[in-house]
Tab-separated table of C-alpha atoms and ligand atoms in Angstrom:
chain	number	residue	atom	x	y	z
A	1	MET	CA	29.623	167.270	67.729
A	2	SER	CA	26.502	165.842	69.277
A	3	LYS	CA	24.452	162.851	67.842
A	4	HIS	CA	21.471	164.776	66.594
A	5	GLY	CA	22.551	168.458	66.649
A	6	GLY	CA	25.477	168.502	64.140
A	7	ALA	CA	28.205	170.902	64.692
A	8	GLU	CA	28.450	172.446	68.151
A	9	PRO	CA	28.119	176.272	67.684
A	10	SER	CA	31.308	176.920	69.635
A	11	SER	CA	33.132	175.207	66.702
A	12	PRO	CA	33.982	178.119	64.230
A	13	HIS	CA	36.183	177.851	61.155
A	14	SER	CA	39.922	178.220	61.964
A	15	SER	CA	39.452	181.422	60.114
A	16	PRO	CA	36.677	182.562	57.837
A	17	PRO	CA	37.416	181.324	54.344
A	18	SER	CA	39.164	184.273	52.440
A	19	ALA	CA	37.478	185.644	49.294
A	20	HIS	CA	40.106	183.828	47.175
A	21	SER	CA	40.012	180.477	48.832
A	22	LEU	CA	36.945	179.305	46.812
A	23	GLY	CA	35.720	177.318	49.834
A	24	ASP	CA	38.923	175.024	50.357
A	25	MET	CA	40.865	175.414	53.387
A	26	ASP	CA	42.942	178.551	53.404
A	27	PRO	CA	46.636	177.940	52.551
A	28	GLU	CA	47.949	179.332	55.829
A	29	ASP	CA	45.282	177.390	57.755
A	30	PHE	CA	46.311	174.309	55.841
A	31	ARG	CA	49.979	174.940	56.700
A	32	ARG	CA	48.941	175.209	60.403
A	33	HIS	CA	47.070	172.117	60.413
A	34	ALA	CA	49.530	170.050	58.389
A	35	HIS	CA	52.069	170.936	61.120
A	36	GLN	CA	49.598	169.870	63.885
A	37	LEU	CA	48.818	166.741	61.985
A	38	ALA	CA	52.458	165.985	61.717
A	39	ASP	CA	52.876	166.398	65.466
A	40	TRP	CA	49.915	164.260	66.070
A	41	ILE	CA	51.233	161.450	63.816
A	42	ALA	CA	54.893	161.755	65.213
A	43	GLN	CA	53.411	161.531	68.761
A	44	TYR	CA	51.119	158.654	67.729
A	45	PHE	CA	54.119	156.662	66.319
A	46	SER	CA	56.083	157.083	69.460
A	47	SER	CA	53.421	156.120	71.667
A	48	ILE	CA	51.152	153.589	69.842
A	49	ASP	CA	51.542	151.113	72.733
A	50	LEU	CA	49.685	153.073	75.023
A	51	TYR	CA	46.582	152.273	73.158
A	52	PRO	CA	44.938	148.786	73.382
A	53	VAL	CA	45.932	147.207	70.100
A	54	LEU	CA	42.519	145.597	69.406
A	55	SER	CA	39.808	148.289	69.627
A	56	ARG	CA	37.295	147.704	72.466
A	57	ALA	CA	34.401	149.300	70.562
A	58	GLN	CA	31.182	147.521	70.701
A	59	PRO	CA	29.150	147.210	67.337
A	60	GLY	CA	27.413	150.427	66.691
A	61	ASP	CA	29.392	152.568	69.210
A	62	ILE	CA	31.035	154.703	66.569
A	63	ARG	CA	27.941	154.934	64.415
A	64	ALA	CA	25.958	156.266	67.440
A	65	ALA	CA	28.342	158.842	68.276
A	66	ILE	CA	28.369	160.628	64.852
A	67	PRO	CA	25.264	162.669	63.599
A	68	ASP	CA	23.084	160.962	61.137
A	69	ASP	CA	23.259	163.938	58.810
A	70	ALA	CA	26.097	165.760	57.159
A	71	PRO	CA	26.502	169.328	58.765
A	72	GLU	CA	24.695	171.981	57.036
A	73	ASP	CA	27.544	174.654	57.698
A	74	GLY	CA	31.119	173.768	57.361
A	75	GLU	CA	33.061	173.124	60.586
A	76	SER	CA	36.575	173.764	61.769
A	77	PHE	CA	39.543	171.344	61.417
A	78	GLU	CA	40.079	171.730	65.257
A	79	ALA	CA	36.499	170.330	65.774
A	80	MET	CA	37.131	167.454	63.384
A	81	LEU	CA	40.514	166.576	64.974
A	82	ALA	CA	38.958	166.672	68.333
A	83	ASP	CA	36.117	164.195	67.315
A	84	PHE	CA	38.724	162.017	65.448
A	85	GLU	CA	40.491	161.502	68.736
A	86	ARG	CA	37.454	161.360	70.935
A	87	VAL	CA	34.931	159.257	68.657
A	88	LEU	CA	37.155	157.484	66.163
A	89	MET	CA	40.296	156.502	67.964
A	90	PRO	CA	38.676	154.242	70.310
A	91	GLY	CA	37.164	152.360	67.316
A	92	VAL	CA	40.703	152.067	65.768
A	93	THR	CA	42.518	148.663	65.814
A	94	HIS	CA	46.261	149.652	65.861
A	95	TRP	CA	47.896	147.830	63.004
A	96	ASN	CA	50.805	149.919	63.586
A	97	HIS	CA	50.962	148.655	67.327
A	98	PRO	CA	54.219	146.617	68.154
A	99	GLY	CA	52.058	144.051	69.817
A	100	PHE	CA	49.866	143.492	66.631
A	101	PHE	CA	50.533	139.740	65.920
A	102	ALA	CA	47.334	138.821	64.240
A	103	TYR	CA	46.649	137.834	60.412
A	104	PHE	CA	49.834	139.291	58.686
A	105	ALA	CA	51.314	142.140	60.852
A	106	ILE	CA	51.992	144.965	58.629
A	107	SER	CA	53.686	148.632	58.894
A	108	GLY	CA	52.669	151.896	57.703
A	109	SER	CA	56.160	153.372	57.832
A	110	GLY	CA	57.068	157.036	58.158
A	111	PRO	CA	58.386	157.572	54.525
A	112	GLY	CA	55.257	155.787	53.245
A	113	VAL	CA	52.816	157.752	55.352
A	114	LEU	CA	54.471	161.041	54.050
A	115	ALA	CA	54.387	159.662	50.359
A	116	ASP	CA	50.623	159.151	50.693
A	117	PHE	CA	50.210	162.777	52.075
A	118	LEU	CA	52.033	164.087	48.978
A	119	SER	CA	50.068	161.924	46.721
A	120	ALA	CA	46.873	163.062	48.084
A	121	ALA	CA	48.029	166.640	47.461
A	122	LEU	CA	48.901	166.058	43.939
A	123	ASN	CA	45.792	164.082	43.346
A	124	VAL	CA	46.953	162.804	40.128
A	125	GLN	CA	44.941	160.200	38.337
A	126	ALA	CA	47.390	158.147	36.042
A	127	MET	CA	44.997	156.462	33.612
A	128	LEU	CA	46.924	157.715	30.752
A	129	TRP	CA	50.596	158.501	30.526
A	130	ARG	CA	49.862	162.211	29.769
A	131	THR	CA	47.798	162.458	32.742
A	132	SER	CA	50.772	162.088	34.991
A	133	PRO	CA	53.938	160.811	33.161
A	134	ALA	CA	55.799	160.633	36.542
A	135	ALA	CA	53.164	158.342	38.188
A	136	THR	CA	53.262	155.932	35.048
A	137	GLU	CA	57.097	155.873	34.690
A	138	LEU	CA	57.786	155.669	38.512
A	139	GLU	CA	55.474	152.713	38.568
A	140	GLU	CA	57.706	151.138	35.949
A	141	VAL	CA	60.883	151.895	37.654
A	142	THR	CA	59.929	151.048	41.234
A	143	LEU	CA	58.558	147.625	39.983
A	144	GLY	CA	61.690	147.037	38.164
A	145	TRP	CA	63.746	147.659	41.449
A	146	LEU	CA	61.507	145.189	43.220
A	147	ARG	CA	61.659	142.777	40.466
A	148	LYS	CA	65.471	142.839	40.514
A	149	LEU	CA	65.439	142.554	44.241
A	150	LEU	CA	63.355	139.458	43.933
A	151	SER	CA	65.611	137.875	41.141
A	152	LEU	CA	62.648	137.700	38.776
A	153	PRO	CA	63.737	137.896	35.203
A	154	ASP	CA	63.345	141.042	32.968
A	155	SER	CA	60.422	139.347	31.107
A	156	PHE	CA	58.216	140.188	33.997
A	157	GLU	CA	56.354	143.333	33.403
A	158	GLY	CA	54.810	144.972	36.592
A	159	VAL	CA	51.715	146.988	37.287
A	160	ILE	CA	50.479	148.214	40.684
A	161	TYR	CA	46.967	147.410	41.819
A	162	ASP	CA	45.168	147.710	45.275
A	163	THR	CA	45.252	144.302	46.652
A	164	ALA	CA	46.438	140.758	46.083
A	165	SER	CA	42.834	139.791	45.450
A	166	ILE	CA	42.694	142.180	42.435
A	167	SER	CA	46.115	141.166	41.234
A	168	THR	CA	44.953	137.355	41.396
A	169	LEU	CA	41.947	138.366	39.499
A	170	HIS	CA	43.886	139.981	36.693
A	171	GLY	CA	46.270	136.919	36.490
A	172	LEU	CA	43.278	134.520	36.095
A	173	ALA	CA	41.628	136.781	33.681
A	174	ALA	CA	44.516	136.564	31.524
A	175	ALA	CA	44.616	132.903	31.916
A	176	ARG	CA	40.999	132.834	30.857
A	177	GLU	CA	41.854	135.091	27.787
A	178	VAL	CA	44.443	132.505	26.713
A	179	ALA	CA	42.301	129.431	27.230
A	180	VAL	CA	38.960	130.554	25.856
A	181	PRO	CA	39.026	131.771	22.189
A	182	GLU	CA	37.261	135.077	21.911
A	183	VAL	CA	36.090	135.101	25.432
A	184	ARG	CA	36.176	138.770	25.376
A	185	ALA	CA	33.859	139.121	22.545
A	186	LYS	CA	31.540	136.197	23.208
A	187	GLY	CA	31.852	135.460	26.973
A	188	LEU	CA	31.197	131.960	28.340
A	189	ALA	CA	27.463	131.460	28.566
A	190	GLY	CA	25.680	129.545	25.814
A	191	ARG	CA	28.735	128.602	23.977
A	192	LYS	CA	28.820	124.914	22.655
A	193	ASN	CA	32.461	124.658	21.760
A	194	VAL	CA	33.700	125.845	25.129
A	195	SER	CA	34.507	123.038	27.761
A	196	ARG	CA	34.137	123.201	31.328
A	197	LEU	CA	36.871	125.235	32.700
A	198	ARG	CA	39.216	124.412	35.667
A	199	ILE	CA	41.460	126.322	38.025
A	200	TYR	CA	43.691	124.498	40.497
A	201	CYS	CA	45.012	125.636	43.920
A	202	SER	CA	46.055	124.053	47.195
A	203	GLU	CA	43.527	123.326	50.078
A	204	HIS	CA	45.443	126.196	51.792
A	205	ALA	CA	45.253	128.788	49.006
A	206	HIS	CA	43.661	132.267	49.816
A	207	SER	CA	40.081	132.840	49.300
A	208	SER	CA	40.734	135.583	46.934
A	209	VAL	CA	41.234	132.667	44.406
A	210	ASP	CA	37.631	131.510	44.982
A	211	LYS	CA	36.422	134.971	44.553
A	212	ALA	CA	38.414	135.522	41.148
A	213	VAL	CA	36.865	132.331	39.775
A	214	ILE	CA	33.436	133.337	40.719
A	215	LEU	CA	33.846	136.716	39.308
A	216	LEU	CA	35.336	135.548	36.016
A	217	GLY	CA	32.103	133.473	35.486
A	218	LEU	CA	33.713	130.190	35.685
A	219	GLY	CA	31.451	128.842	38.627
A	220	HIS	CA	32.870	128.198	41.887
A	221	GLU	CA	32.776	124.505	41.231
A	222	ALA	CA	35.454	125.136	38.661
A	223	LEU	CA	38.052	125.640	41.431
A	224	LYS	CA	39.749	122.416	42.388
A	225	ARG	CA	41.669	122.420	45.744
A	226	ILE	CA	44.390	120.011	45.716
A	227	PRO	CA	45.274	118.294	49.003
A	228	ALA	CA	48.376	119.174	50.962
A	229	ASP	CA	51.306	117.270	52.500
A	230	GLY	CA	51.988	117.030	56.242
A	231	GLU	CA	53.754	120.508	55.971
A	232	PHE	CA	50.666	122.117	54.157
A	233	ARG	CA	52.151	122.326	50.774
A	234	MET	CA	50.457	121.441	47.449
A	235	LYS	CA	50.954	117.898	46.604
A	236	ALA	CA	52.332	117.987	43.030
A	237	ASP	CA	51.414	114.523	42.172
A	238	ALA	CA	47.795	115.181	43.385
A	239	LEU	CA	47.841	118.121	41.052
A	240	GLU	CA	48.908	116.237	38.034
A	241	LYS	CA	46.296	113.539	38.654
A	242	ALA	CA	43.519	116.000	38.959
A	243	ILE	CA	44.567	117.800	35.762
A	244	GLU	CA	44.658	114.330	34.000
A	245	LYS	CA	41.376	113.349	35.295
A	246	ASP	CA	39.763	116.615	34.049
A	247	LEU	CA	41.432	116.376	30.648
A	248	ALA	CA	40.034	112.792	30.435
A	249	ALA	CA	36.602	114.143	31.163
A	250	HIS	CA	37.126	116.857	28.363
A	251	ALA	CA	37.391	119.761	30.876
A	252	ARG	CA	39.904	122.489	30.102
A	253	PRO	CA	42.539	123.242	32.744
A	254	VAL	CA	43.050	127.084	32.777
A	255	ALA	CA	45.542	127.943	35.548
A	256	VAL	CA	47.172	126.752	38.532
A	257	VAL	CA	47.583	129.155	41.535
A	258	ALA	CA	50.729	128.109	43.635
A	259	THR	CA	51.232	129.857	47.022
A	260	VAL	CA	54.368	131.080	48.381
A	261	GLY	CA	53.533	131.713	51.953
A	262	THR	CA	49.980	130.381	52.657
A	263	THR	CA	47.771	132.548	54.791
A	264	SER	CA	47.273	130.037	57.697
A	265	THR	CA	50.875	128.535	57.936
A	266	THR	CA	52.904	130.325	55.307
A	267	SER	CA	53.726	127.029	53.674
A	268	VAL	CA	55.467	127.125	50.221
A	269	ASP	CA	53.916	125.085	47.409
A	270	PRO	CA	56.614	123.211	45.282
A	271	LEU	CA	56.906	125.641	42.821
A	272	PRO	CA	59.584	124.076	40.325
A	273	GLU	CA	57.568	120.967	40.171
A	274	ILE	CA	54.227	122.849	39.662
A	275	ALA	CA	55.817	124.869	37.028
A	276	ARG	CA	57.066	121.822	35.285
A	277	ILE	CA	53.506	120.456	35.241
A	278	CYS	CA	52.026	123.517	34.016
A	279	ALA	CA	54.457	123.679	31.209
A	280	ARG	CA	53.761	120.078	30.227
A	281	HIS	CA	50.081	120.691	30.021
A	282	LYS	CA	50.413	124.435	28.730
A	283	ILE	CA	48.611	125.816	31.682
A	284	TRP	CA	48.884	129.292	33.070
A	285	LEU	CA	50.750	129.483	36.400
A	286	HIS	CA	49.947	132.255	38.791
A	287	VAL	CA	51.988	132.596	41.949
A	288	ASP	CA	50.495	134.001	44.995
A	289	ALA	CA	53.546	135.397	46.878
A	290	ALA	CA	51.524	138.228	48.615
A	291	TYR	CA	52.935	137.915	52.006
A	292	ALA	CA	56.120	135.898	51.750
A	293	GLY	CA	57.565	136.907	48.268
A	294	VAL	CA	59.605	139.744	49.866
A	295	ALA	CA	61.455	137.237	51.969
A	296	ALA	CA	63.289	136.040	48.616
A	297	MET	CA	65.471	139.073	49.083
A	298	VAL	CA	67.027	137.574	52.232
A	299	PRO	CA	70.110	135.473	51.647
A	300	GLY	CA	69.250	131.907	52.131
A	301	PHE	CA	65.610	132.413	51.074
A	302	GLU	CA	66.102	132.901	47.297
A	303	TRP	CA	64.877	129.241	46.969
A	304	ILE	CA	61.220	130.405	47.746
A	305	LEU	CA	60.719	131.828	44.295
A	306	GLU	CA	62.697	129.047	42.412
A	307	GLY	CA	60.521	128.133	39.525
A	308	ALA	CA	58.753	131.585	39.477
A	309	ALA	CA	60.743	132.539	36.323
A	310	ASP	CA	58.531	129.963	34.606
A	311	ALA	CA	55.385	131.304	35.778
A	312	ASP	CA	53.087	133.501	33.788
A	313	SER	CA	52.183	135.885	36.641
A	314	LEU	CA	52.941	136.549	40.239
A	315	VAL	CA	51.691	138.798	42.945
A	316	VAL	CA	53.709	140.250	45.988
A	317	ASN	CA	52.234	142.712	48.435
A	318	PRO	CA	54.439	145.539	49.468
A	319	HIS	CA	51.603	146.577	51.832
A	320	LYS	CA	52.080	143.212	53.675
A	321	TRP	CA	55.728	142.961	54.612
A	322	LEU	CA	57.458	145.814	52.749
A	323	PHE	CA	56.702	148.512	55.299
A	324	THR	CA	54.281	150.301	52.742
A	325	PRO	CA	51.125	151.781	53.972
A	326	PHE	CA	48.014	149.920	52.768
A	327	ASP	CA	47.275	149.597	49.794
A	328	LEU	CA	49.855	148.642	47.266
A	329	SER	CA	50.036	145.126	45.430
A	330	ALA	CA	52.474	144.543	42.772
A	331	PHE	CA	51.464	142.343	39.946
A	332	TYR	CA	54.124	140.907	37.564
A	333	CYS	CA	53.208	139.188	34.439
A	334	ARG	CA	55.206	137.585	31.650
A	335	ARG	CA	52.460	138.082	29.287
A	336	MET	CA	51.119	141.668	29.981
A	337	ASP	CA	50.104	141.953	26.366
A	338	VAL	CA	47.327	139.268	27.247
A	339	VAL	CA	46.151	141.458	30.157
A	340	ARG	CA	46.010	144.359	27.690
A	341	GLN	CA	44.331	142.088	25.279
A	342	ALA	CA	41.650	141.401	27.802
A	343	PHE	CA	41.148	144.753	29.128
A	344	ALA	CA	42.446	147.545	26.785
A	345	LEU	CA	39.363	149.739	25.483
A	346	THR	CA	39.819	153.206	24.645
A	347	PRO	CA	36.893	155.459	24.209
A	348	ASP	CA	37.520	158.319	21.762
A	349	TYR	CA	37.901	161.012	24.554
A	350	LEU	CA	41.005	158.980	25.904
A	351	LYS	CA	42.962	158.499	22.505
A	352	THR	CA	46.282	160.123	22.715
A	353	VAL	CA	49.305	160.172	20.621
A	354	GLU	CA	52.647	160.549	22.162
A	355	SER	CA	56.178	161.377	20.622
A	356	ALA	CA	57.270	157.798	21.502
A	357	PRO	CA	55.519	154.551	22.661
A	358	VAL	CA	54.176	154.753	26.233
A	359	HIS	CA	52.125	152.667	28.482
A	360	ASN	CA	48.639	153.856	29.534
A	361	LEU	CA	47.971	152.370	32.906
A	362	MET	CA	44.209	152.094	32.199
A	363	ASP	CA	45.070	149.410	29.596
A	364	THR	CA	46.326	147.024	32.287
A	365	GLY	CA	43.170	146.209	34.148
A	366	ILE	CA	39.622	146.870	34.852
A	367	GLN	CA	40.130	150.286	36.585
A	368	LEU	CA	40.424	153.393	34.517
A	369	GLY	CA	41.679	155.615	37.455
A	370	ARG	CA	44.995	154.997	39.156
A	371	ARG	CA	46.357	156.325	42.285
A	372	PHE	CA	49.895	157.459	42.462
A	373	ARG	CA	50.849	154.410	44.542
A	374	ALA	CA	54.373	154.037	43.274
A	375	LEU	CA	55.430	157.169	45.208
A	376	LYS	CA	55.174	155.339	48.564
A	377	LEU	CA	56.988	152.346	47.354
A	378	TRP	CA	59.656	154.542	45.883
A	379	MET	CA	60.067	156.509	49.030
A	380	VAL	CA	59.947	153.343	51.288
A	381	MET	CA	62.665	151.630	49.172
A	382	ARG	CA	64.945	154.733	49.159
A	383	HIS	CA	64.453	155.296	52.966
A	384	PHE	CA	65.260	151.669	53.981
A	385	GLY	CA	67.633	150.830	51.002
A	386	ALA	CA	67.727	147.107	50.152
A	387	SER	CA	69.968	146.327	52.980
A	388	GLY	CA	67.739	147.929	55.583
A	389	ILE	CA	64.602	145.978	54.063
A	390	ARG	CA	66.589	142.605	54.101
A	391	ALA	CA	67.713	143.372	57.644
A	392	ARG	CA	64.337	144.056	59.102
A	393	ILE	CA	62.632	140.980	57.232
A	394	ALA	CA	65.492	138.870	58.496
A	395	GLU	CA	65.002	140.139	62.157
A	396	HIS	CA	61.269	139.246	61.978
A	397	MET	CA	62.078	135.767	60.893
A	398	ARG	CA	64.633	135.483	63.846
A	399	LEU	CA	62.025	136.515	66.290
A	400	ALA	CA	59.553	134.071	64.969
A	401	ARG	CA	62.233	131.202	65.355
A	402	LEU	CA	62.915	132.443	68.860
A	403	PHE	CA	59.082	132.256	69.881
A	404	ALA	CA	58.959	128.843	68.218
A	405	ASP	CA	61.842	127.764	70.397
A	406	TRP	CA	60.053	128.801	73.507
A	407	ILE	CA	56.901	126.972	72.282
A	408	ASP	CA	58.985	123.887	71.555
A	409	ALA	CA	60.536	123.916	75.085
A	410	SER	CA	57.343	124.242	76.703
A	411	ASP	CA	55.188	121.497	78.301
A	412	ARG	CA	51.944	123.673	78.040
A	413	PHE	CA	52.092	124.409	74.367
A	414	GLU	CA	52.812	122.582	71.202
A	415	ARG	CA	53.836	123.915	67.655
A	416	VAL	CA	51.716	122.668	64.878
A	417	ALA	CA	53.428	123.925	61.678
A	418	PRO	CA	56.933	124.569	60.419
A	419	VAL	CA	58.286	128.179	60.872
A	420	ASN	CA	58.969	129.090	57.329
A	421	PHE	CA	58.954	132.982	57.663
A	422	SER	CA	57.589	135.142	60.568
A	423	VAL	CA	54.523	133.383	61.604
A	424	VAL	CA	54.158	130.528	64.301
A	425	CYS	CA	51.177	128.384	64.513
A	426	PHE	CA	50.646	126.669	67.750
A	427	ARG	CA	48.085	125.340	70.383
A	428	ALA	CA	47.914	125.330	74.194
A	429	ASN	CA	47.260	121.753	75.763
A	430	GLY	CA	43.687	121.503	76.079
A	431	ASP	CA	40.672	121.446	73.664
A	432	ASP	CA	39.470	123.860	71.137
A	433	ALA	CA	37.204	125.765	73.616
A	434	PHE	CA	40.338	126.228	75.944
A	435	ASN	CA	42.391	127.677	73.204
A	436	GLU	CA	39.566	130.013	72.138
A	437	GLY	CA	39.264	131.302	75.645
A	438	LEU	CA	42.893	131.722	75.937
A	439	LEU	CA	42.911	133.883	72.770
A	440	ASP	CA	39.976	135.860	73.790
A	441	THR	CA	41.422	136.556	77.158
A	442	ILE	CA	44.889	137.743	75.726
A	443	ASN	CA	43.269	139.757	73.203
A	444	ALA	CA	40.962	141.573	75.728
A	445	GLY	CA	44.108	142.640	77.716
A	446	GLY	CA	44.958	145.154	74.852
A	447	GLU	CA	48.621	144.536	74.897
A	448	VAL	CA	48.770	142.036	72.105
A	449	PHE	CA	46.498	140.748	69.410
A	450	LEU	CA	47.097	137.332	68.205
A	451	SER	CA	44.575	135.640	65.497
A	452	HIS	CA	43.583	132.066	65.054
A	453	THR	CA	43.039	129.426	62.066
A	454	ARG	CA	41.849	126.000	61.841
A	455	LEU	CA	44.330	123.158	60.849
A	456	ASP	CA	43.330	119.510	60.531
A	457	GLY	CA	40.061	120.359	62.025
A	458	ARG	CA	41.758	121.994	65.177
A	459	TYR	CA	41.588	125.460	66.477
A	460	VAL	CA	45.134	126.954	66.174
A	461	LEU	CA	46.665	130.192	67.398
A	462	ARG	CA	48.873	132.260	65.235
A	463	LEU	CA	51.638	134.746	66.117
A	464	ALA	CA	52.570	136.714	63.158
A	465	ILE	CA	55.515	139.170	63.255
A	466	GLY	CA	55.821	141.971	60.553
A	467	ASN	CA	55.504	145.293	62.329
A	468	LEU	CA	58.680	147.501	62.289
A	469	ARG	CA	58.127	148.523	65.792
A	470	THR	CA	57.928	144.849	67.194
A	471	THR	CA	61.110	144.054	69.214
A	472	GLU	CA	62.192	140.982	70.941
A	473	ALA	CA	60.712	142.531	74.176
A	474	HIS	CA	57.347	142.478	72.529
A	475	VAL	CA	57.547	138.800	71.624
A	476	ALA	CA	58.657	138.078	75.052
A	477	ARG	CA	55.812	139.831	76.516
A	478	ALA	CA	53.421	137.889	74.289
A	479	TRP	CA	54.975	134.679	75.434
A	480	SER	CA	54.675	135.673	79.074
A	481	LEU	CA	51.018	136.724	78.661
A	482	LEU	CA	50.355	133.398	76.998
A	483	GLN	CA	51.841	131.376	79.936
A	484	GLN	CA	50.289	133.471	82.624
A	485	THR	CA	46.856	133.278	80.867
A	486	PHE	CA	47.102	129.508	80.466
A	487	ASP	CA	47.930	129.160	84.242
A	488	GLN	CA	44.997	131.457	85.163
A	489	LEU	CA	42.377	129.734	82.974
A	490	HIS	CA	43.545	126.311	84.383
A	491	ALA	CA	43.385	127.440	87.986
A	492	GLY	CA	40.073	129.097	87.371
B	1	PLP	N1	47.065	135.946	49.323
B	1	PLP	C1	47.453	135.481	50.382
B	1	PLP	C2	48.466	134.368	50.548
B	1	PLP	C3	46.954	136.225	51.525
B	1	PLP	O1	47.325	135.863	52.816
B	1	PLP	C4	46.120	137.246	51.421
B	1	PLP	C5	45.568	138.098	52.593
B	1	PLP	O2	46.083	138.035	53.726
B	1	PLP	C6	45.673	137.428	50.071
B	1	PLP	C7	46.170	136.872	49.073
B	1	PLP	C8	44.755	138.753	49.843
B	1	PLP	O3	45.334	139.993	50.162
B	1	PLP	P1	44.531	141.380	49.822
B	1	PLP	O4	44.006	141.791	51.174
B	1	PLP	O5	45.819	142.247	49.235
B	1	PLP	O6	43.652	141.136	48.678
């Protein structure tokens, strides 16, 4: 492939499309390439740490290496795979790398990758039960499995969306549906009898809450961020005061979003107290347990979802810490009828009658089409088993505590937040610029990738453990790189 010349003339089709192939890849070629790809992926999985974890591409590098126009004539799979390796791989940041410690580290595990391959082959679109009974019913079953592992009550019905942002959007859309009479028909604008609406979350809640509030037409100012305590947890008394103040001013509290595992520090908002406040004021409670929710499966960590049984909706992301390839977010709702009330709309061409009541996934949300995402969650859960999942999550938490112990014993670094799960927030002694320089130098090395946040106005480094391939040796390596780089920067 050349920038302006399209396909190299020396890249013929693997074999000419046969008369009956109708233009798709010939089945025998498909078989061969699928084996080739399986070999490529297996090799990749066993040698990811040979790549720099953070891509070293410069902005525009990848675009510049790809022709501006689509090829006029078809190209061979060999040519595509060669370009994938040569042009695209240098532009990949390796989320499956054992040295990936940034944001929330995740894993696309083998069973999940294989399930996505199968799902693409089936290409089912599960908008209606009949357009893929297996996709619809497997989604119900796997979300039931996960619900039981999290000890959530049966009254929670689940549905799979792509991301937690979309799950939270649907939770808050349902809350709006309950709070504002006839909002579906009449909307919000220009209605004299609709008060100003309010949503509450902690100052550390994820920006997906802001986006949902904006999209739902409440206006960004409707979101009240409640201050947190010294351990970054929402202050329940401050929440109650904010609600009472708004009620006194004739505003209408619509929902509270409580977070179990906040993005920066993984703090856990006091769910039981927040649930009591919501019940007292009849406010929808949505729990964002996108990252940490799965830890409730681990003995000793059940408490993190205490109070969730009284929530109205909850999100947990198997694509974060349940070894499921991106994307798969599980949304649970005690009042899925309200979600359906908000979104179900069936044009005549989609009306069906089945021999028994069924759920049509298109009714639970904004999307019509649905991927067969449940397949990967099902295969991941069957591959690891509940005990395997628990063991790995527990191991990640052990590694995080170990790293925190090293930080605590060091006179060059300080820890700046409790280690609740598998994330450690810390700083090197020195100002923000020194810490930023330390992070940039370490990340440029290619062995590890850490990210940062800002807490109480200070620049803070984060080490997040969540990849299946990360072992104690990788965490120890990150620690020794941090110390070495600290010394180098001080000396220089
Ligand atoms: N909620 C929390 C607590 C998060 O940390 C994140 C992202 O990291 C999200 C929600 C958004 O997740 P998603 O990318 O699935 O929308």
